[in-house]
Amino acid sequence: MKAAVLRAYGGPENIQITDLPEPIPKPGQVLVRLQATTVNSGDARVRALDVPAGMALPFRLAMGWHRPRQPILGTEGAGVVVACGEGADRFRVGQAVVVFPGGRMGSHAELITMPQDGKIIAKPATLSMQEAACMMFGGLTAVDFLRRKAGLREGEHVLITGATGTVGSAAVQIAGILGAVVTGVASAGNLATLKDLGAETCIDYRLGPIALPLRPYDVILDCAGTLPYPQAKRLLAPGGRLIRVWAELAEMITAPLIGRRAGHRVIAGVSAEKREDMLTLAEWAEAGLYRPLIDSVTPFADIAKAHRLASTGHKRGSAVVEFAVPQTPA
Ligand SMILES: NC(=O)c1ccc[n+]([C@@H]2O[C@H](COP(=O)([O-])OP(=O)(O)OC[C@H]3O[C@@H](n4cnc5c(N)ncnc54)[C@H](OP(=O)(O)O)[C@@H]3O)[C@@H](O)[C@H]2O)c1
């Protein structure tokens, strides 16, 4: 099989398409031939060792010194089951599925094995393979932070920065599904997209902080990293929650203490990756409520191009990468 292998932490040129032996599913595993995957902000950060200040050393120790011990990046994908290991009977050969190896990575390869009771679900019929491939990274992050960690409720007002990126575009839709009133912040060229995603109020961040209204928000989801608590404080309602999707190590550690005297809560850290949330996202997709936003689709052979896009920090939705569909023998 062909896989995109990272030779060393660094730029997209360090990714090399390599021929590797095909994996064989172990008992309880299924083998999936991927049709699409993504290069997301997480892949770009791991590739470049672009981690929060204070995290480089622990990251190298945990993940690998010169390159990740798992050199095939990729946290998500969609494809078709091509083999089932012994005792794996939850999925059948030929079934379309969505996989989320998440932190285990490995979806930048034509084939991937997944435990049948792991993060693999049936593909929602309403989504294309390309859409299904990018429904999880932003979706799972948004569901976990908005619903589980911040407890966003119907009727609450939420402000979302980076609102047309992968996480932000999922969050705008999910906040709407949860019944919240959404204000989104994006660059001028993305405001129409933001409106289409369901934001009631759309703000151009290039106008600066003056453009932010002084209305109090119950929840702020800061995907762009531009609203640390000192700046966000004036925008938070009593009992308001600030979610810092990207935070330095010191902020992650001190988050539970920040803002307490003002009656606020600051949430930072890594989002949970739960199969039950994958099923929820699939239900919403089936119901026509959730459709992930695609920036562009790149052939797998050009995956370095998708890495370059992901590293800009200015994607509009996801950088999808498409595998060549193998020709069936005559
Ligand atoms: N904690 C976790 O578990 C977790 C999980 C997933 C992601 N993350 C982090 O969350 C962040 C967002 O991820 P993503 O995948 O959504 O990234 P993305 O797709 O690259 O989107 C980034 C967004 O930020 C906006 N932006 C860039 N510069 C800005 C600025 N100066 N002011 C305001 N907005 C700006 C961009 O808007 P324009 O294109 O309009 O400029 C874009 O919408 C990343 O830092 C990522 O590492 C954390």
GROMACS .gro file of C-alpha atoms and ligand atoms in nm:
model
  378
    1MET     CA    1   0.000   0.000   0.000
    2LYS     CA    2   0.101   0.361  -0.044
    3ALA     CA    3   0.147   0.569   0.270
    4ALA     CA    4   0.262   0.924   0.342
    5VAL     CA    5   0.556   0.878   0.578
    6LEU     CA    6   0.706   1.164   0.781
    7ARG     CA    7   1.087   1.137   0.770
    8ALA     CA    8   1.157   1.401   1.040
    9TYR     CA    9   0.970   1.685   1.212
   10GLY     CA   10   0.971   1.983   0.974
   11GLY     CA   11   0.811   2.114   0.657
   12PRO     CA   12   0.577   1.942   0.411
   13GLU     CA   13   0.884   1.838   0.205
   14ASN     CA   14   0.959   1.586   0.483
   15ILE     CA   15   0.654   1.384   0.382
   16GLN     CA   16   0.738   1.102   0.142
   17ILE     CA   17   0.493   0.870  -0.033
   18THR     CA   18   0.627   0.521   0.035
   19ASP     CA   19   0.526   0.162  -0.053
   20LEU     CA   20   0.464  -0.040   0.264
   21PRO     CA   21   0.336  -0.395   0.323
   22GLU     CA   22  -0.042  -0.420   0.348
   23PRO     CA   23  -0.162  -0.450   0.709
   24ILE     CA   24  -0.345  -0.769   0.807
   25PRO     CA   25  -0.643  -0.735   1.043
   26LYS     CA   26  -0.590  -0.909   1.378
   27PRO     CA   27  -0.877  -1.083   1.560
   28GLY     CA   28  -1.148  -0.827   1.631
   29GLN     CA   29  -1.013  -0.580   1.373
   30VAL     CA   30  -1.138  -0.469   1.034
   31LEU     CA   31  -0.927  -0.357   0.741
   32VAL     CA   32  -1.049  -0.042   0.566
   33ARG     CA   33  -0.942   0.081   0.222
   34LEU     CA   34  -0.963   0.457   0.259
   35GLN     CA   35  -1.107   0.669  -0.019
   36ALA     CA   36  -1.045   1.004   0.151
   37THR     CA   37  -0.867   1.151   0.452
   38THR     CA   38  -0.767   1.500   0.566
   39VAL     CA   39  -0.462   1.701   0.657
   40ASN     CA   40  -0.586   1.902   0.953
   41SER     CA   41  -0.432   2.151   1.194
   42GLY     CA   42  -0.335   1.862   1.424
   43ASP     CA   43  -0.140   1.685   1.145
   44ALA     CA   44   0.033   2.010   1.048
   45ARG     CA   45   0.130   2.078   1.409
   46VAL     CA   46   0.266   1.726   1.468
   47ARG     CA   47   0.459   1.736   1.139
   48ALA     CA   48   0.618   2.071   1.229
   49LEU     CA   49   0.649   1.997   1.604
   50ASP     CA   50   0.442   2.312   1.645
   51VAL     CA   51   0.320   2.242   1.997
   52PRO     CA   52   0.222   2.482   2.278
   53ALA     CA   53   0.513   2.654   2.454
   54GLY     CA   54   0.648   2.423   2.723
   55MET     CA   55   0.528   2.106   2.547
   56ALA     CA   56   0.810   2.031   2.298
   57LEU     CA   57   1.019   1.820   2.538
   58PRO     CA   58   0.732   1.612   2.683
   59PHE     CA   59   0.595   1.576   2.327
   60ARG     CA   60   0.926   1.441   2.190
   61LEU     CA   61   0.961   1.204   2.486
   62ALA     CA   62   0.607   1.072   2.445
   63MET     CA   63   0.575   1.070   2.065
   64GLY     CA   64   0.930   1.026   1.932
   65TRP     CA   65   1.246   1.239   1.934
   66HIS     CA   66   1.327   1.304   1.564
   67ARG     CA   67   0.991   1.204   1.420
   68PRO     CA   68   0.676   1.044   1.560
   69ARG     CA   69   0.711   0.672   1.633
   70GLN     CA   70   0.395   0.649   1.422
   71PRO     CA   71   0.536   0.820   1.109
   72ILE     CA   72   0.208   0.794   0.918
   73LEU     CA   73  -0.003   1.093   1.024
   74GLY     CA   74  -0.378   1.135   0.970
   75THR     CA   75  -0.652   1.133   1.231
   76GLU     CA   76  -0.961   1.063   1.020
   77GLY     CA   77  -1.091   0.913   0.700
   78ALA     CA   78  -1.368   0.735   0.514
   79GLY     CA   79  -1.361   0.426   0.298
   80VAL     CA   80  -1.481   0.070   0.255
   81VAL     CA   81  -1.422  -0.242   0.466
   82VAL     CA   82  -1.213  -0.489   0.263
   83ALA     CA   83  -1.143  -0.761   0.522
   84CYS     CA   84  -1.252  -0.863   0.872
   85GLY     CA   85  -1.024  -1.034   1.124
   86GLU     CA   86  -1.130  -1.340   1.321
   87GLY     CA   87  -1.441  -1.268   1.529
   88ALA     CA   88  -1.495  -0.923   1.374
   89ASP     CA   89  -1.861  -0.935   1.279
   90ARG     CA   90  -1.989  -0.583   1.343
   91PHE     CA   91  -1.901  -0.466   0.992
   92ARG     CA   92  -1.918  -0.647   0.660
   93VAL     CA   93  -1.686  -0.644   0.362
   94GLY     CA   94  -1.803  -0.376   0.119
   95GLN     CA   95  -1.958  -0.155   0.390
   96ALA     CA   96  -1.879   0.219   0.375
   97VAL     CA   97  -1.739   0.345   0.706
   98VAL     CA   98  -1.594   0.650   0.877
   99VAL     CA   99  -1.283   0.600   1.091
  100PHE     CA  100  -1.120   0.821   1.349
  101PRO     CA  101  -0.783   0.684   1.458
  102GLY     CA  102  -0.740   1.024   1.629
  103GLY     CA  103  -0.418   1.051   1.832
  104ARG     CA  104  -0.316   0.701   1.719
  105MET     CA  105  -0.304   0.845   1.363
  106GLY     CA  106  -0.232   0.639   1.049
  107SER     CA  107  -0.504   0.752   0.805
  108HIS     CA  108  -0.254   0.898   0.555
  109ALA     CA  109  -0.231   0.551   0.402
  110GLU     CA  110  -0.444   0.356   0.157
  111LEU     CA  111  -0.526   0.091   0.419
  112ILE     CA  112  -0.585   0.109   0.792
  113THR     CA  113  -0.686  -0.149   1.054
  114MET     CA  114  -0.937  -0.048   1.321
  115PRO     CA  115  -1.067  -0.243   1.623
  116GLN     CA  116  -1.430  -0.316   1.538
  117ASP     CA  117  -1.543  -0.168   1.872
  118GLY     CA  118  -1.313   0.134   1.829
  119LYS     CA  119  -1.370   0.463   1.653
  120ILE     CA  120  -1.530   0.328   1.339
  121ILE     CA  121  -1.894   0.375   1.239
  122ALA     CA  122  -2.114   0.330   0.933
  123LYS     CA  123  -2.084   0.621   0.689
  124PRO     CA  124  -2.388   0.850   0.688
  125ALA     CA  125  -2.566   0.802   0.355
  126THR     CA  126  -2.627   1.176   0.324
  127LEU     CA  127  -2.255   1.260   0.295
  128SER     CA  128  -2.008   1.196   0.012
  129MET     CA  129  -1.690   1.003   0.095
  130GLN     CA  130  -1.502   1.334   0.092
  131GLU     CA  131  -1.745   1.491   0.339
  132ALA     CA  132  -1.752   1.182   0.560
  133ALA     CA  133  -1.372   1.185   0.572
  134CYS     CA  134  -1.371   1.532   0.729
  135MET     CA  135  -1.675   1.513   0.955
  136MET     CA  136  -1.492   1.409   1.274
  137PHE     CA  137  -1.185   1.619   1.356
  138GLY     CA  138  -1.373   1.948   1.387
  139GLY     CA  139  -1.701   1.785   1.483
  140LEU     CA  140  -1.568   1.583   1.777
  141THR     CA  141  -1.371   1.882   1.908
  142ALA     CA  142  -1.676   2.108   1.887
  143VAL     CA  143  -1.918   1.858   2.045
  144ASP     CA  144  -1.684   1.782   2.334
  145PHE     CA  145  -1.600   2.144   2.415
  146LEU     CA  146  -1.942   2.300   2.355
  147ARG     CA  147  -2.175   2.033   2.487
  148ARG     CA  148  -1.980   1.824   2.737
  149LYS     CA  149  -1.724   2.067   2.880
  150ALA     CA  150  -1.910   2.402   2.855
  151GLY     CA  151  -2.265   2.262   2.881
  152LEU     CA  152  -2.397   2.493   2.606
  153ARG     CA  153  -2.777   2.515   2.638
  154GLU     CA  154  -3.069   2.613   2.421
  155GLY     CA  155  -3.117   2.990   2.399
  156GLU     CA  156  -2.764   3.076   2.514
  157HIS     CA  157  -2.550   3.318   2.315
  158VAL     CA  158  -2.218   3.187   2.185
  159LEU     CA  159  -1.929   3.371   2.019
  160ILE     CA  160  -1.702   3.162   1.796
  161THR     CA  161  -1.367   3.285   1.658
  162GLY     CA  162  -1.196   3.108   1.367
  163ALA     CA  163  -1.554   3.028   1.272
  164THR     CA  164  -1.488   2.905   0.918
  165GLY     CA  165  -1.188   2.682   1.002
  166THR     CA  166  -1.236   2.308   1.050
  167VAL     CA  167  -1.327   2.331   1.419
  168GLY     CA  168  -1.509   2.662   1.391
  169SER     CA  169  -1.728   2.562   1.094
  170ALA     CA  170  -1.835   2.246   1.278
  171ALA     CA  171  -1.890   2.445   1.600
  172VAL     CA  172  -2.116   2.703   1.432
  173GLN     CA  173  -2.340   2.423   1.304
  174ILE     CA  174  -2.335   2.225   1.630
  175ALA     CA  175  -2.407   2.531   1.845
  176GLY     CA  176  -2.708   2.591   1.618
  177ILE     CA  177  -2.822   2.229   1.658
  178LEU     CA  178  -2.799   2.272   2.037
  179GLY     CA  179  -3.029   2.574   2.008
  180ALA     CA  180  -2.776   2.848   2.078
  181VAL     CA  181  -2.766   3.188   1.909
  182VAL     CA  182  -2.436   3.211   1.721
  183THR     CA  183  -2.208   3.505   1.654
  184GLY     CA  184  -1.915   3.407   1.431
  185VAL     CA  185  -1.586   3.585   1.371
  186ALA     CA  186  -1.402   3.533   1.040
  187SER     CA  187  -1.218   3.729   0.773
  188ALA     CA  188  -1.427   3.939   0.531
  189GLY     CA  189  -1.402   3.689   0.245
  190ASN     CA  190  -1.555   3.415   0.461
  191LEU     CA  191  -1.853   3.604   0.605
  192ALA     CA  192  -2.101   3.471   0.344
  193THR     CA  193  -1.990   3.113   0.420
  194LEU     CA  194  -2.030   3.185   0.789
  195LYS     CA  195  -2.387   3.303   0.734
  196ASP     CA  196  -2.461   2.986   0.535
  197LEU     CA  197  -2.330   2.776   0.825
  198GLY     CA  198  -2.599   2.932   1.043
  199ALA     CA  199  -2.435   3.222   1.228
  200GLU     CA  200  -2.689   3.491   1.314
  201THR     CA  201  -2.425   3.765   1.343
  202CYS     CA  202  -2.102   3.765   1.142
  203ILE     CA  203  -1.803   3.982   1.233
  204ASP     CA  204  -1.490   4.055   1.027
  205TYR     CA  205  -1.190   4.011   1.259
  206ARG     CA  206  -0.974   4.237   1.044
  207LEU     CA  207  -1.174   4.534   1.181
  208GLY     CA  208  -1.006   4.465   1.519
  209PRO     CA  209  -1.144   4.432   1.871
  210ILE     CA  210  -1.362   4.740   1.823
  211ALA     CA  211  -1.586   4.530   1.594
  212LEU     CA  212  -1.669   4.288   1.874
  213PRO     CA  213  -2.005   4.381   2.026
  214LEU     CA  214  -2.025   4.433   2.398
  215ARG     CA  215  -2.322   4.203   2.438
  216PRO     CA  216  -2.247   3.941   2.700
  217TYR     CA  217  -2.193   3.586   2.575
  218ASP     CA  218  -2.270   3.276   2.776
  219VAL     CA  219  -2.000   3.082   2.593
  220ILE     CA  220  -1.699   3.193   2.387
  221LEU     CA  221  -1.529   2.927   2.177
  222ASP     CA  222  -1.191   3.072   2.079
  223CYS     CA  223  -1.068   2.861   1.786
  224ALA     CA  224  -0.839   3.135   1.651
  225GLY     CA  225  -0.642   3.181   1.975
  226THR     CA  226  -0.712   3.555   1.975
  227LEU     CA  227  -0.924   3.586   2.290
  228PRO     CA  228  -0.730   3.502   2.606
  229TYR     CA  229  -0.925   3.568   2.925
  230PRO     CA  230  -0.808   3.930   2.981
  231GLN     CA  231  -0.956   4.022   2.640
  232ALA     CA  232  -1.256   3.789   2.662
  233LYS     CA  233  -1.360   3.893   3.014
  234ARG     CA  234  -1.559   4.199   2.908
  235LEU     CA  235  -1.754   3.986   2.661
  236LEU     CA  236  -1.859   3.716   2.910
  237ALA     CA  237  -2.196   3.711   3.087
  238PRO     CA  238  -2.214   3.616   3.456
  239GLY     CA  239  -2.153   3.240   3.467
  240GLY     CA  240  -1.993   3.264   3.122
  241ARG     CA  241  -1.755   2.998   2.995
  242LEU     CA  242  -1.447   3.071   2.780
  243ILE     CA  243  -1.313   2.777   2.580
  244ARG     CA  244  -0.955   2.820   2.464
  245VAL     CA  245  -0.924   2.554   2.197
  246TRP     CA  246  -0.552   2.632   2.160
  247ALA     CA  247  -0.364   2.732   2.475
  248GLU     CA  248  -0.010   2.733   2.608
  249LEU     CA  249   0.083   2.474   2.872
  250ALA     CA  250   0.076   2.732   3.154
  251GLU     CA  251  -0.276   2.839   3.057
  252MET     CA  252  -0.393   2.477   3.040
  253ILE     CA  253  -0.266   2.418   3.393
  254THR     CA  254  -0.406   2.739   3.541
  255ALA     CA  255  -0.735   2.745   3.345
  256PRO     CA  256  -0.948   2.613   3.634
  257LEU     CA  257  -0.837   2.910   3.847
  258ILE     CA  258  -0.871   3.187   3.586
  259GLY     CA  259  -1.183   3.403   3.606
  260ARG     CA  260  -1.328   3.235   3.913
  261ARG     CA  261  -1.356   3.559   4.109
  262ALA     CA  262  -1.560   3.710   3.828
  263GLY     CA  263  -1.787   3.404   3.819
  264HIS     CA  264  -1.644   3.280   3.489
  265ARG     CA  265  -1.499   2.946   3.386
  266VAL     CA  266  -1.202   2.899   3.151
  267ILE     CA  267  -1.173   2.564   2.973
  268ALA     CA  268  -0.852   2.453   2.799
  269GLY     CA  269  -0.684   2.126   2.713
  270VAL     CA  270  -0.730   1.844   2.467
  271SER     CA  271  -1.074   1.741   2.347
  272ALA     CA  272  -1.204   1.393   2.417
  273GLU     CA  273  -1.241   1.155   2.122
  274LYS     CA  274  -1.552   0.946   2.189
  275ARG     CA  275  -1.727   0.690   1.969
  276GLU     CA  276  -2.063   0.801   2.111
  277ASP     CA  277  -1.993   1.152   1.974
  278MET     CA  278  -1.911   1.001   1.633
  279LEU     CA  279  -2.256   0.841   1.635
  280THR     CA  280  -2.417   1.170   1.735
  281LEU     CA  281  -2.244   1.353   1.448
  282ALA     CA  282  -2.356   1.079   1.208
  283GLU     CA  283  -2.717   1.113   1.331
  284TRP     CA  284  -2.704   1.489   1.277
  285ALA     CA  285  -2.558   1.435   0.930
  286GLU     CA  286  -2.831   1.182   0.844
  287ALA     CA  287  -3.091   1.434   0.960
  288GLY     CA  288  -2.942   1.699   0.732
  289LEU     CA  289  -2.834   1.915   1.027
  290TYR     CA  290  -2.456   1.874   0.998
  291ARG     CA  291  -2.248   1.889   0.681
  292PRO     CA  292  -1.872   1.940   0.716
  293LEU     CA  293  -1.719   2.222   0.516
  294ILE     CA  294  -1.454   2.134   0.256
  295ASP     CA  295  -1.184   2.383   0.157
  296SER     CA  296  -1.031   2.175  -0.121
  297VAL     CA  297  -0.971   1.818  -0.237
  298THR     CA  298  -0.614   1.716  -0.323
  299PRO     CA  299  -0.497   1.386  -0.477
  300PHE     CA  300  -0.299   1.171  -0.231
  301ALA     CA  301   0.013   1.201  -0.449
  302ASP     CA  302   0.009   1.577  -0.372
  303ILE     CA  303  -0.053   1.543   0.003
  304ALA     CA  304   0.233   1.788   0.072
  305LYS     CA  305   0.013   2.056  -0.089
  306ALA     CA  306  -0.262   1.985   0.167
  307HIS     CA  307   0.002   2.010   0.444
  308ARG     CA  308   0.101   2.353   0.314
  309LEU     CA  309  -0.264   2.464   0.323
  310ALA     CA  310  -0.318   2.327   0.674
  311SER     CA  311  -0.009   2.512   0.796
  312THR     CA  312  -0.143   2.850   0.684
  313GLY     CA  313  -0.402   2.863   0.966
  314HIS     CA  314  -0.648   3.007   0.712
  315LYS     CA  315  -0.838   2.707   0.578
  316ARG     CA  316  -1.206   2.739   0.500
  317GLY     CA  317  -1.315   2.403   0.645
  318SER     CA  318  -1.104   2.095   0.578
  319ALA     CA  319  -0.818   2.006   0.344
  320VAL     CA  320  -0.943   1.673   0.208
  321VAL     CA  321  -0.704   1.428   0.044
  322GLU     CA  322  -0.841   1.170  -0.199
  323PHE     CA  323  -0.691   0.828  -0.271
  324ALA     CA  324  -0.692   0.682  -0.622
  325VAL     CA  325  -0.965   0.418  -0.641
  326PRO     CA  326  -0.799   0.087  -0.737
  327GLN     CA  327  -0.909  -0.060  -1.071
  328THR     CA  328  -1.099  -0.388  -1.030
  329PRO     CA  329  -0.943  -0.663  -1.242
  330ALA     CA  330  -1.145  -0.751  -1.554
  331LIG     N1  331  -0.772   2.139   2.204
  331LIG     C1  332  -0.792   2.050   2.112
  331LIG     O1  333  -0.816   1.932   2.142
  331LIG     C2  334  -0.791   2.090   1.967
  331LIG     C3  335  -0.854   2.008   1.872
  331LIG     C4  336  -0.854   2.052   1.739
  331LIG     C5  337  -0.791   2.171   1.703
  331LIG     N2  338  -0.727   2.245   1.799
  331LIG     C6  339  -0.665   2.374   1.765
  331LIG     O2  340  -0.770   2.462   1.731
  331LIG     C7  341  -0.724   2.561   1.640
  331LIG     C8  342  -0.819   2.569   1.521
  331LIG     O3  343  -0.813   2.447   1.449
  331LIG     P1  344  -0.873   2.433   1.304
  331LIG     O4  345  -0.845   2.294   1.262
  331LIG     O5  346  -1.011   2.482   1.301
  331LIG     O6  347  -0.778   2.534   1.222
  331LIG     P2  348  -0.801   2.596   1.076
  331LIG     O7  349  -0.894   2.509   0.999
  331LIG     O8  350  -0.666   2.623   1.022
  331LIG     O9  351  -0.880   2.733   1.102
  331LIG     C9  352  -0.815   2.842   1.164
  331LIG    C10  353  -0.914   2.958   1.167
  331LIG    O10  354  -0.855   3.066   1.239
  331LIG    C11  355  -0.883   3.188   1.173
  331LIG     N3  356  -0.777   3.285   1.197
  331LIG    C12  357  -0.647   3.273   1.158
  331LIG     N4  358  -0.579   3.383   1.199
  331LIG    C13  359  -0.667   3.464   1.264
  331LIG    C14  360  -0.659   3.589   1.328
  331LIG     N5  361  -0.543   3.656   1.336
  331LIG     N6  362  -0.770   3.640   1.385
  331LIG    C15  363  -0.886   3.574   1.380
  331LIG     N7  364  -0.902   3.454   1.320
  331LIG    C16  365  -0.793   3.400   1.262
  331LIG    C17  366  -0.895   3.152   1.025
  331LIG    O11  367  -0.983   3.245   0.964
  331LIG     P3  368  -0.955   3.308   0.818
  331LIG    O12  369  -0.923   3.192   0.727
  331LIG    O13  370  -1.085   3.373   0.785
  331LIG    O14  371  -0.840   3.401   0.832
  331LIG    C18  372  -0.954   3.011   1.030
  331LIG    O15  373  -1.095   3.017   1.027
  331LIG    C19  374  -0.582   2.520   1.601
  331LIG    O16  375  -0.492   2.597   1.677
  331LIG    C20  376  -0.574   2.374   1.642
  331LIG    O17  377  -0.444   2.334   1.672
  331LIG    C21  378  -0.726   2.207   1.929
   0.00000   0.00000   0.00000
